[in-house]
Coordinates of C-alpha atoms in Angstrom, one line a residue:
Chain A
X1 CA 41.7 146.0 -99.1
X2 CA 40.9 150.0 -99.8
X3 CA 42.9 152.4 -101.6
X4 CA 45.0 153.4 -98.9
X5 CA 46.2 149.6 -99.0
X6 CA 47.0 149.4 -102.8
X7 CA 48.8 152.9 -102.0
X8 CA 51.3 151.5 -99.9
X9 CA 51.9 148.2 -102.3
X10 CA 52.5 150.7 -104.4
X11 CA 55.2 153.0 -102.7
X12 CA 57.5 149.9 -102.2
X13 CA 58.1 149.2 -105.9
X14 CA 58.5 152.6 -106.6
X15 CA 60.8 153.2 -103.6
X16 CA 62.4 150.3 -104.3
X17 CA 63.2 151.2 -108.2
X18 CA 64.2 154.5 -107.7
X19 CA 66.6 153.9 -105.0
X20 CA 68.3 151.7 -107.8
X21 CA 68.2 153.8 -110.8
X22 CA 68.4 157.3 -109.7
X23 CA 69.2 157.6 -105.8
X24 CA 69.6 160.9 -106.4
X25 CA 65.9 161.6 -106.8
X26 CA 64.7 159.3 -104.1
X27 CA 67.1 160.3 -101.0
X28 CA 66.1 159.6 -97.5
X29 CA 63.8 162.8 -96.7
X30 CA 61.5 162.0 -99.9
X31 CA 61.3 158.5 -98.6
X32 CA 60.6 159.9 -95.1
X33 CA 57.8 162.2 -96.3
X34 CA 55.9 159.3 -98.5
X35 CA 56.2 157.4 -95.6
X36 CA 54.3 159.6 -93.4
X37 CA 52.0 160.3 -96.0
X38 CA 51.4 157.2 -96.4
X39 CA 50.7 156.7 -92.8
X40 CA 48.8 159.9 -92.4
X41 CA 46.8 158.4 -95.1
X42 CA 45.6 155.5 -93.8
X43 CA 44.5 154.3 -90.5
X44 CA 47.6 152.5 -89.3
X45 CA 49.6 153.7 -86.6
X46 CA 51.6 156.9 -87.0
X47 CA 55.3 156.1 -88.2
X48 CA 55.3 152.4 -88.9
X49 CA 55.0 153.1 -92.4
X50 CA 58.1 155.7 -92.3
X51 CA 60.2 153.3 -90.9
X52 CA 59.2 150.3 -93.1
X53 CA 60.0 152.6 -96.2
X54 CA 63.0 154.1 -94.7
X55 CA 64.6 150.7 -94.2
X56 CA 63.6 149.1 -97.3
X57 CA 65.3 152.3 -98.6
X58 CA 68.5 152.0 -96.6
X59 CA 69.0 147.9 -97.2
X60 CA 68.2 148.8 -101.2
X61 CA 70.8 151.4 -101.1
X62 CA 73.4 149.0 -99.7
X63 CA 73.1 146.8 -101.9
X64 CA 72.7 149.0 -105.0
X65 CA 76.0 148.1 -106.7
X66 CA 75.0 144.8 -106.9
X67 CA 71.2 145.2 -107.5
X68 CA 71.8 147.4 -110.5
X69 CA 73.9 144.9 -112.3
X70 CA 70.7 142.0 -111.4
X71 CA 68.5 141.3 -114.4
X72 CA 65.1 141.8 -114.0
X73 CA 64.1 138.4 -113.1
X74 CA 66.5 138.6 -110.0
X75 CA 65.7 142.0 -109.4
X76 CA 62.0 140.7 -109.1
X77 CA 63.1 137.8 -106.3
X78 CA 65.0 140.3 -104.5
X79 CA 62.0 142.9 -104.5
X80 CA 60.0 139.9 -103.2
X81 CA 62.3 139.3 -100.3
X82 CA 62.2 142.8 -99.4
X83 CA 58.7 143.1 -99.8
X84 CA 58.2 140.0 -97.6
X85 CA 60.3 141.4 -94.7
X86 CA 58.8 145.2 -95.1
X87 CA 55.5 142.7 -94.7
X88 CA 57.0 141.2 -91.6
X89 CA 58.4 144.7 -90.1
X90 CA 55.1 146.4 -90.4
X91 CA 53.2 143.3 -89.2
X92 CA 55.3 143.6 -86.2
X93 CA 55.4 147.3 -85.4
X94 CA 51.7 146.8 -85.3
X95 CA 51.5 144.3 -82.7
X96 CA 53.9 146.4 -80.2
X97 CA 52.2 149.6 -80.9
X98 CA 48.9 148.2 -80.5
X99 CA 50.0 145.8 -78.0
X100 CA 48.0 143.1 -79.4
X101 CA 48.7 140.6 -82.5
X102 CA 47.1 142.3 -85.2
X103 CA 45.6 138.9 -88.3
X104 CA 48.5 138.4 -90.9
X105 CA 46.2 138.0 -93.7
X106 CA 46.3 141.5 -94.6
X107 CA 50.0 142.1 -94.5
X108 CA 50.3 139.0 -97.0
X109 CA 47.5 140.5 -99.1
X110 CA 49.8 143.2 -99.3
X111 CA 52.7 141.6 -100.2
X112 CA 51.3 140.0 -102.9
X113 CA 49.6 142.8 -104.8
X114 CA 53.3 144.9 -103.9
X115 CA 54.8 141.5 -105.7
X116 CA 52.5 141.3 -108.3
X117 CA 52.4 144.9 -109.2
X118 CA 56.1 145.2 -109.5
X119 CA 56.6 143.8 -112.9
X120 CA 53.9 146.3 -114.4
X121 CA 55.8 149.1 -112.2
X122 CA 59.4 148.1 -113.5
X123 CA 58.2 148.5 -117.0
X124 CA 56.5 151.4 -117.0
X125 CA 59.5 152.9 -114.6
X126 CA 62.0 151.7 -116.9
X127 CA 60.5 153.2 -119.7
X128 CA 60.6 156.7 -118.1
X129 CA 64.3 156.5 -116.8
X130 CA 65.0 155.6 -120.3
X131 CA 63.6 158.4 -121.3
X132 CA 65.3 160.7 -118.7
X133 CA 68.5 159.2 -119.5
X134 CA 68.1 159.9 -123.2
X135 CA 67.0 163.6 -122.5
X136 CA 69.9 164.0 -120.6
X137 CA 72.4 162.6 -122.7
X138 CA 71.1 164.8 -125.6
X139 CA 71.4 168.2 -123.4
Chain B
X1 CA 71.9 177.4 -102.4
X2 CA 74.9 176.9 -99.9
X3 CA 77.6 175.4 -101.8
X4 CA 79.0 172.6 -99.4
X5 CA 82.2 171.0 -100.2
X6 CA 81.9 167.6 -101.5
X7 CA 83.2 165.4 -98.3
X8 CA 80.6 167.2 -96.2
X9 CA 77.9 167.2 -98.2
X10 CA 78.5 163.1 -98.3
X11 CA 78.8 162.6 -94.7
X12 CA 75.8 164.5 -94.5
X13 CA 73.8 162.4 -96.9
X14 CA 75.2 159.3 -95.3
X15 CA 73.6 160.8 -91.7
X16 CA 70.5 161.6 -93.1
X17 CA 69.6 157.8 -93.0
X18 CA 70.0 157.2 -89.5
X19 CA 68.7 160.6 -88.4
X20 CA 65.8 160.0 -90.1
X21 CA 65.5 156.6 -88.9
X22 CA 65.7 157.9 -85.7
X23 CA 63.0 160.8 -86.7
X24 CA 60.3 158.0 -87.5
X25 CA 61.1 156.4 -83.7
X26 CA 60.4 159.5 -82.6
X27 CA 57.0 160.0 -84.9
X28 CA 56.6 156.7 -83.1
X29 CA 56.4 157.9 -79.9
X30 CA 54.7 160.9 -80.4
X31 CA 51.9 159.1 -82.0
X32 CA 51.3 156.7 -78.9
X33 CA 52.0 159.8 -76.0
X34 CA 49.7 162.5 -78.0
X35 CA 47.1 160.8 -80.1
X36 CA 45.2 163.8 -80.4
X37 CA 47.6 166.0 -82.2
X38 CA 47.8 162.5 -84.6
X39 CA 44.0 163.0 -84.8
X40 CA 43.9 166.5 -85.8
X41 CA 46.6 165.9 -88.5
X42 CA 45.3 163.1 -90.0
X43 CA 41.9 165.3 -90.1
X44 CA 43.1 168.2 -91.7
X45 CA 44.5 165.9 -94.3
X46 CA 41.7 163.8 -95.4
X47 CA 40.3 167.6 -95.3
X48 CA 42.4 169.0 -98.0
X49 CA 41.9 165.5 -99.7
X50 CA 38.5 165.0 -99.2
X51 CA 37.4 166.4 -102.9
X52 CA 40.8 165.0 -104.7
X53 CA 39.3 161.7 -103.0
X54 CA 35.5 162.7 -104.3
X55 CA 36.8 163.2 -107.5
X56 CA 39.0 160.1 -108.1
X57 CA 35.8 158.3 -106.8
X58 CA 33.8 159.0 -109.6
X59 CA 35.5 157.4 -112.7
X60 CA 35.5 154.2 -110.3
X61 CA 31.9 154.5 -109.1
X62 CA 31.5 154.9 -113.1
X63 CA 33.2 151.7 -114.0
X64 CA 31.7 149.8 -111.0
X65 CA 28.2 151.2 -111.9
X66 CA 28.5 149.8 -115.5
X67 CA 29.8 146.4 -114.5
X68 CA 26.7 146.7 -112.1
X69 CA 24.8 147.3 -115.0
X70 CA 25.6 144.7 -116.6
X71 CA 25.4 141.6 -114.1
X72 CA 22.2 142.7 -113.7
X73 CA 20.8 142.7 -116.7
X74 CA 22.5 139.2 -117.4
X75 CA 20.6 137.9 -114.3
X76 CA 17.6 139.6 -114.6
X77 CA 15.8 136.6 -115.9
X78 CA 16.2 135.0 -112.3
X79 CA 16.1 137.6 -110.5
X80 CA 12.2 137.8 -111.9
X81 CA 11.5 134.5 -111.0
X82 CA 13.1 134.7 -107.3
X83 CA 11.2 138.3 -107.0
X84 CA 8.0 136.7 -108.2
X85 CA 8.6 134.2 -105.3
X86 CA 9.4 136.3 -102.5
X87 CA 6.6 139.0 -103.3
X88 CA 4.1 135.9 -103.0
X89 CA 6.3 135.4 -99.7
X90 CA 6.4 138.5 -98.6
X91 CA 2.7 139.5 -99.4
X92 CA 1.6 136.8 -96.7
X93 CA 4.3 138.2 -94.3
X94 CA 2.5 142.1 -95.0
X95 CA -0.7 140.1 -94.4
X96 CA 0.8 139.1 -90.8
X97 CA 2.5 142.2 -90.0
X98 CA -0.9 144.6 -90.7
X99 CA -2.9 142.2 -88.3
X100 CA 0.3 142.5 -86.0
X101 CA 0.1 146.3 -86.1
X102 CA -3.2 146.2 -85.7
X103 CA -3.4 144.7 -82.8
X104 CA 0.1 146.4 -80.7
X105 CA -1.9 149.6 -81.7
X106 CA -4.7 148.1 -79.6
X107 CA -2.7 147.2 -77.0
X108 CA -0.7 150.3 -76.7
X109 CA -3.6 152.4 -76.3
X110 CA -4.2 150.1 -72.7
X111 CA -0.7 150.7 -72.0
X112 CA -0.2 155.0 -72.4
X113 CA 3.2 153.7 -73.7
X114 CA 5.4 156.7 -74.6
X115 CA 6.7 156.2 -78.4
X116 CA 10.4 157.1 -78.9
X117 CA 11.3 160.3 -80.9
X118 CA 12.4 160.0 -84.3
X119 CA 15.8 160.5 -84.7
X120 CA 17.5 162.7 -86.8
X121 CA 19.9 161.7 -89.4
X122 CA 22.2 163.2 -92.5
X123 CA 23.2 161.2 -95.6
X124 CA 27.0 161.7 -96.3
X125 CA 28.8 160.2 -99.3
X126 CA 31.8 157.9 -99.1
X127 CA 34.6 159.3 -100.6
X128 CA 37.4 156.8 -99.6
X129 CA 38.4 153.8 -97.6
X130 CA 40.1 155.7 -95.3
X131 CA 41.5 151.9 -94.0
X132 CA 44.6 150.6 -94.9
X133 CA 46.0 147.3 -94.3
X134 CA 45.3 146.9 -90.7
X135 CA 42.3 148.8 -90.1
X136 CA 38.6 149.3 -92.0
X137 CA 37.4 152.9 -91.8
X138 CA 35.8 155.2 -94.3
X139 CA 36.1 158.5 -95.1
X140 CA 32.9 160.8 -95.7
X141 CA 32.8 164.3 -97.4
X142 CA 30.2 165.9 -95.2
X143 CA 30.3 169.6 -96.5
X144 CA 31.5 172.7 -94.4
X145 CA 28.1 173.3 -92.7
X146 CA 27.5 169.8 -91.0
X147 CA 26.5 169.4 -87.0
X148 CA 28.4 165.7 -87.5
X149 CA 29.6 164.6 -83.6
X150 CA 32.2 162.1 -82.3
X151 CA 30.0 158.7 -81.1
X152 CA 27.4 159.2 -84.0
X153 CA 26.0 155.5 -85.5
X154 CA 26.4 155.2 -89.0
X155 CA 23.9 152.5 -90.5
X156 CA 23.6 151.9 -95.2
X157 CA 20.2 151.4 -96.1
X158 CA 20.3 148.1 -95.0
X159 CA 21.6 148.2 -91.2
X160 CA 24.3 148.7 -88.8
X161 CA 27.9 150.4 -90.7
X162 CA 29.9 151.9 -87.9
X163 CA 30.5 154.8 -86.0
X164 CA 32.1 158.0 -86.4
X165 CA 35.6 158.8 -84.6
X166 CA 37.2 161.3 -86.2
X167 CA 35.0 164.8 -87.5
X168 CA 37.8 167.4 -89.3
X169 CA 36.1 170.4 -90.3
X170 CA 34.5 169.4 -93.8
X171 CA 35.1 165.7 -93.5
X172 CA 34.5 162.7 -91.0
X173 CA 35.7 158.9 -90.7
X174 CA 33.8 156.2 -89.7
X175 CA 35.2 153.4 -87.8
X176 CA 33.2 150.2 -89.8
X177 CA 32.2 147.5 -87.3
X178 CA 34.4 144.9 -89.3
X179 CA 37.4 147.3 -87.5
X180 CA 39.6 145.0 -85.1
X181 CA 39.0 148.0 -82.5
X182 CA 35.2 148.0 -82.5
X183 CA 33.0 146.5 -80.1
X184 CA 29.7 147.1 -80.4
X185 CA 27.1 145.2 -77.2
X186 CA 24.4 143.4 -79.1
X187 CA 21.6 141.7 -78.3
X188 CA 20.1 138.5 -80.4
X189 CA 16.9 138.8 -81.1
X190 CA 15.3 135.5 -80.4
X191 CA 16.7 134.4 -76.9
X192 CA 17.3 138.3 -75.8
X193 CA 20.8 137.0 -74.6
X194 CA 23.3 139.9 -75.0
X195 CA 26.7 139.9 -76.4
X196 CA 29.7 141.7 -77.6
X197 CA 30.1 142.0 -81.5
X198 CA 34.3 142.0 -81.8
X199 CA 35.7 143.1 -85.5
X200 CA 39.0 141.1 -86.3
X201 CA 39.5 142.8 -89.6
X202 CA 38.0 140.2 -91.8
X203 CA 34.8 140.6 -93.5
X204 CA 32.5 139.3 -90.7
X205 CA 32.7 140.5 -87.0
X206 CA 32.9 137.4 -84.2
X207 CA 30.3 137.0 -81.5
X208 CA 32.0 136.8 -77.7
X209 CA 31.0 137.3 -74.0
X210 CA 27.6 135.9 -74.7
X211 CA 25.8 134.4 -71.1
X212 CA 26.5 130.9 -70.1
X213 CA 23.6 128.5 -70.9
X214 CA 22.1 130.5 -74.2
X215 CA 23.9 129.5 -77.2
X216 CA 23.7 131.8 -80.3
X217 CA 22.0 129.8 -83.0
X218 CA 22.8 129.9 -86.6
X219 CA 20.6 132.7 -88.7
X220 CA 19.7 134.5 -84.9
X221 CA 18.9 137.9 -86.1
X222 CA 21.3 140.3 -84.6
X223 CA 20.2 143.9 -82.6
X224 CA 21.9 146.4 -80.7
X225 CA 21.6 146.9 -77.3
X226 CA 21.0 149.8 -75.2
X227 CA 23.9 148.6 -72.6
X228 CA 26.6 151.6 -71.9
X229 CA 24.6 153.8 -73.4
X230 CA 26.3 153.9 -76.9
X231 CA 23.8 152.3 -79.2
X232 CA 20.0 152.5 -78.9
X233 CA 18.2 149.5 -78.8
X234 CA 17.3 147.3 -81.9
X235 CA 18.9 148.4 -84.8
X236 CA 19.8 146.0 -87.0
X237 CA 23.3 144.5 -87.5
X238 CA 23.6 141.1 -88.7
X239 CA 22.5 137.1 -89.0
X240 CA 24.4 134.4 -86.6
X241 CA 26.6 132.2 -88.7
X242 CA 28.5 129.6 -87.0
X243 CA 31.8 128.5 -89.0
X244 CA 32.8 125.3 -89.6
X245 CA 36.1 125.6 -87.3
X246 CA 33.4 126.3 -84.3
X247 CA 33.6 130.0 -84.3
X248 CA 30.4 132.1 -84.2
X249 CA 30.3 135.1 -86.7
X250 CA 28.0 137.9 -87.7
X251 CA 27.2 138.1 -91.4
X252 CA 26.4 141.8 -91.1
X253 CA 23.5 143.2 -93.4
X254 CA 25.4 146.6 -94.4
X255 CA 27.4 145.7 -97.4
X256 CA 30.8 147.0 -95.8
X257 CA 32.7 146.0 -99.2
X258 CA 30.8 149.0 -101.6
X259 CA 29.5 151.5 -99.3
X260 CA 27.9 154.6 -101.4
X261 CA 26.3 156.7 -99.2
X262 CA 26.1 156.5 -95.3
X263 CA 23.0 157.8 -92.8
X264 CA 24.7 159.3 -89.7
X265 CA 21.8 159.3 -86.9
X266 CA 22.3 161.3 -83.6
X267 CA 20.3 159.6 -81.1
X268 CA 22.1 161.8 -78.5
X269 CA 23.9 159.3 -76.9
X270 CA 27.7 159.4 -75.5
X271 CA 28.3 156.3 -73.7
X272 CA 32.1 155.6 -73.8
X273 CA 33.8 158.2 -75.4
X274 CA 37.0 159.4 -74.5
X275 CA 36.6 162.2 -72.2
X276 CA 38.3 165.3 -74.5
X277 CA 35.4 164.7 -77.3
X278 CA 32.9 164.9 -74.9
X279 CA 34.1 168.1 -73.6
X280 CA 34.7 169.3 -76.8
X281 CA 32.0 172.2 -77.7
X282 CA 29.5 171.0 -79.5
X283 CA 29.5 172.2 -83.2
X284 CA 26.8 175.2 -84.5
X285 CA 23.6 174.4 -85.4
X286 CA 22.7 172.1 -83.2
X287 CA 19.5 173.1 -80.0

């Protein structure tokens, strides 16, 4: 697992968060851009990442009344669901644009650092919307 | 700014979703009917990345030096005894290999055998795992001035890495043979037999398509092979290991994990290529 692996564990909490918190600083053309930086990035083929992240981005924004209300611990199994079914999406965009079943292994390794990280992700994102929030209350 | 009224402005966020949706379909598409627009993208990205990547590389070639450091000087009491061992080892094997010299000198000189040039070769550094989670490629800052081609072998100091795909302008991915694309034709040393070395992603490449009758055999030292005409013959790749499930693997001698520095030889070869970087002019500087 490279850098360009831990980068897209990465985006999905932080897509994920933001999309709850402030959807007015993630909307759907940031989302689309990480996305194809993302795949740009790394060696995987060109727009699977853009429409993993722009549906984990759409189903998140759905059911964002709900998810804001969640306490963390829920928040956390939800992520993981997602996570597991961004896993699943990109596993399978894979094997129909390369036409051949592409090992799971690395999909799941994926999963679990995006799962794993998300905790240490939420805190430090939490922390700076806090912040935000405080700054703009006090304007 | 163009002030929208409020209803529009929502309908149009709610259609940016789908639209977009439907943009990254399209990105789709586009990647699979012109990959070489995809290529030259991707190139002039790791481009204008290539020194962010150099940079963020040192503090974690720092860290991983020091840890380095560390183990080694915590097993450096072994490591004496085992080097102690295998220079006795190897000192009998120099023994063998000076009379061995010795006499292919004195048999070459009956045969007017024509020695192959020496090839010519550039160290780049690795700069990043250009991977991600379905592939294993690295990315190499090669420097504005470089004569770096398409098809070119890229071995570490201990044998067979990968070869290069992709050359932007000052950088250069190489496609590592642990890469579920790569196929490399190999030969095993011992019972000549030829096979095809197949990358599934995981850190050791399988064995396939070897000839009825000739097993590989665990710890078979594994070559290249001049067949197709992309790899010359005999350089060094790997050691046979069966698994226990029954598959047979190549433990590969180029440490794939923690690659530092990379030797890209031209040996002037440009067996299967795809046609356009064959036609492509060849870069300045070179005959």
């Amino acid at each position: 697992m490279g850098l360009p692996g831990i980068i897209g564990a990465v985006a999905l909490p932080c897509i994920f968060f933001w999309t709850i918190f402030r959807p007015a600083a993630m909307p759907a053309p940031v989302v689309f851009f990480l996305g194809l930086l993302q795949d740009l990035l790394s060696f995987a083929a060109l727009g699977t990442g853009v429409l993993t992240l722009l549906i984990l981005h759409g189903v998140t924004l759905r059911l964002r009344d709900f998810l804001v209300r969640q306490s963390f611990l829920s928040a956390w199994v939800v992520f993981s669901a997602f996570a597991a079914g961004a896993g699943a999406l990109g596993w399978a965009l894979q094997a129909v644009l390369g036409w051949m079943l592409p090992p799971a292994a690395p999909g799941l390794h994926q999963f679990g650092i995006a799962v794993g990280l998300y905790p240490a992700l939420a805190w430090v994102l939490a922390r700076l919307h806090t912040a935000m929030r405080r700054a703009e209350t006090a304007l | 700014m163009i002030r929208l009224s409020i209803p529009l402005r929502q309908a149009l966020a709610r259609l940016s979703l789908p639209v977009l949706i439907a943009a990254a379909f399209g990105i789709m598409l586009l990647g699979k009917a012109d990959a070489l627009l995809i290529e030259r993208m991707r190139m002039s990205l790791a481009d204008a990345l290539a020194p962010i990547w150099g940079a963020v590389q040192e503090p974690v070639s720092a860290v991983r030096d020091a840890v380095q450091e560390g183990e080694a000087l915590w097993n450096m009491r072994a490591e004496n005894a085992r080097l102690i061992e295998e220079n006795e080892r190897l000192r009998r094997w120099q023994a063998t290999a000076l009379a061995l010299e010795a006499e292919n000198a004195l048999l070459r000189r009956q045969l007017s055998w024509v020695p192959d040039p020496a090839p010519q070769f550039r160290t780049a550094r690795v700069v990043a795992d250009a991977g991600g989670t379905y592939a294993r490629a690295v990315l190499l800052a090669t420097g504005p001035q470089h004569n770096v081609r398409k098809g070119q072998i890229a071995l570490d100091e201990r044998g067979f890495a990968g070869r290069v795909t992709e050359v932007g302008s000052r950088s250069a991915r190489v496609l590592l043979a642990t890469d579920i694309n790569s196929r490399v034709p190999v030969t095993l040393e011992t019972s000549r037999a030829r096979a095809i070395m197949v990358g599934n992603n995981a850190a050791r490449p399988r064995l396939q398509h070897w000839p009825e009758g000739t097993l590989p055999r665990e710890g078979d030292r594994v070559v290249t092979s001049a067949q197709a005409g992309a790899f010359p013959a005999g350089l060094p790749v790997g050691v046979v290991r069966w698994t226990e499930s029954g598959a047979v693997e190549v433990e590969l001698f180029a440490h794939l994990e923690r690659l530092d520095v990379l030797r890209l030889f031209d040996f002037g070869l440009s067996g299967i290529l795809p046609p356009e970087s064959v036609a492509r002019p060849e870069p300045r500087g070179r005959r």
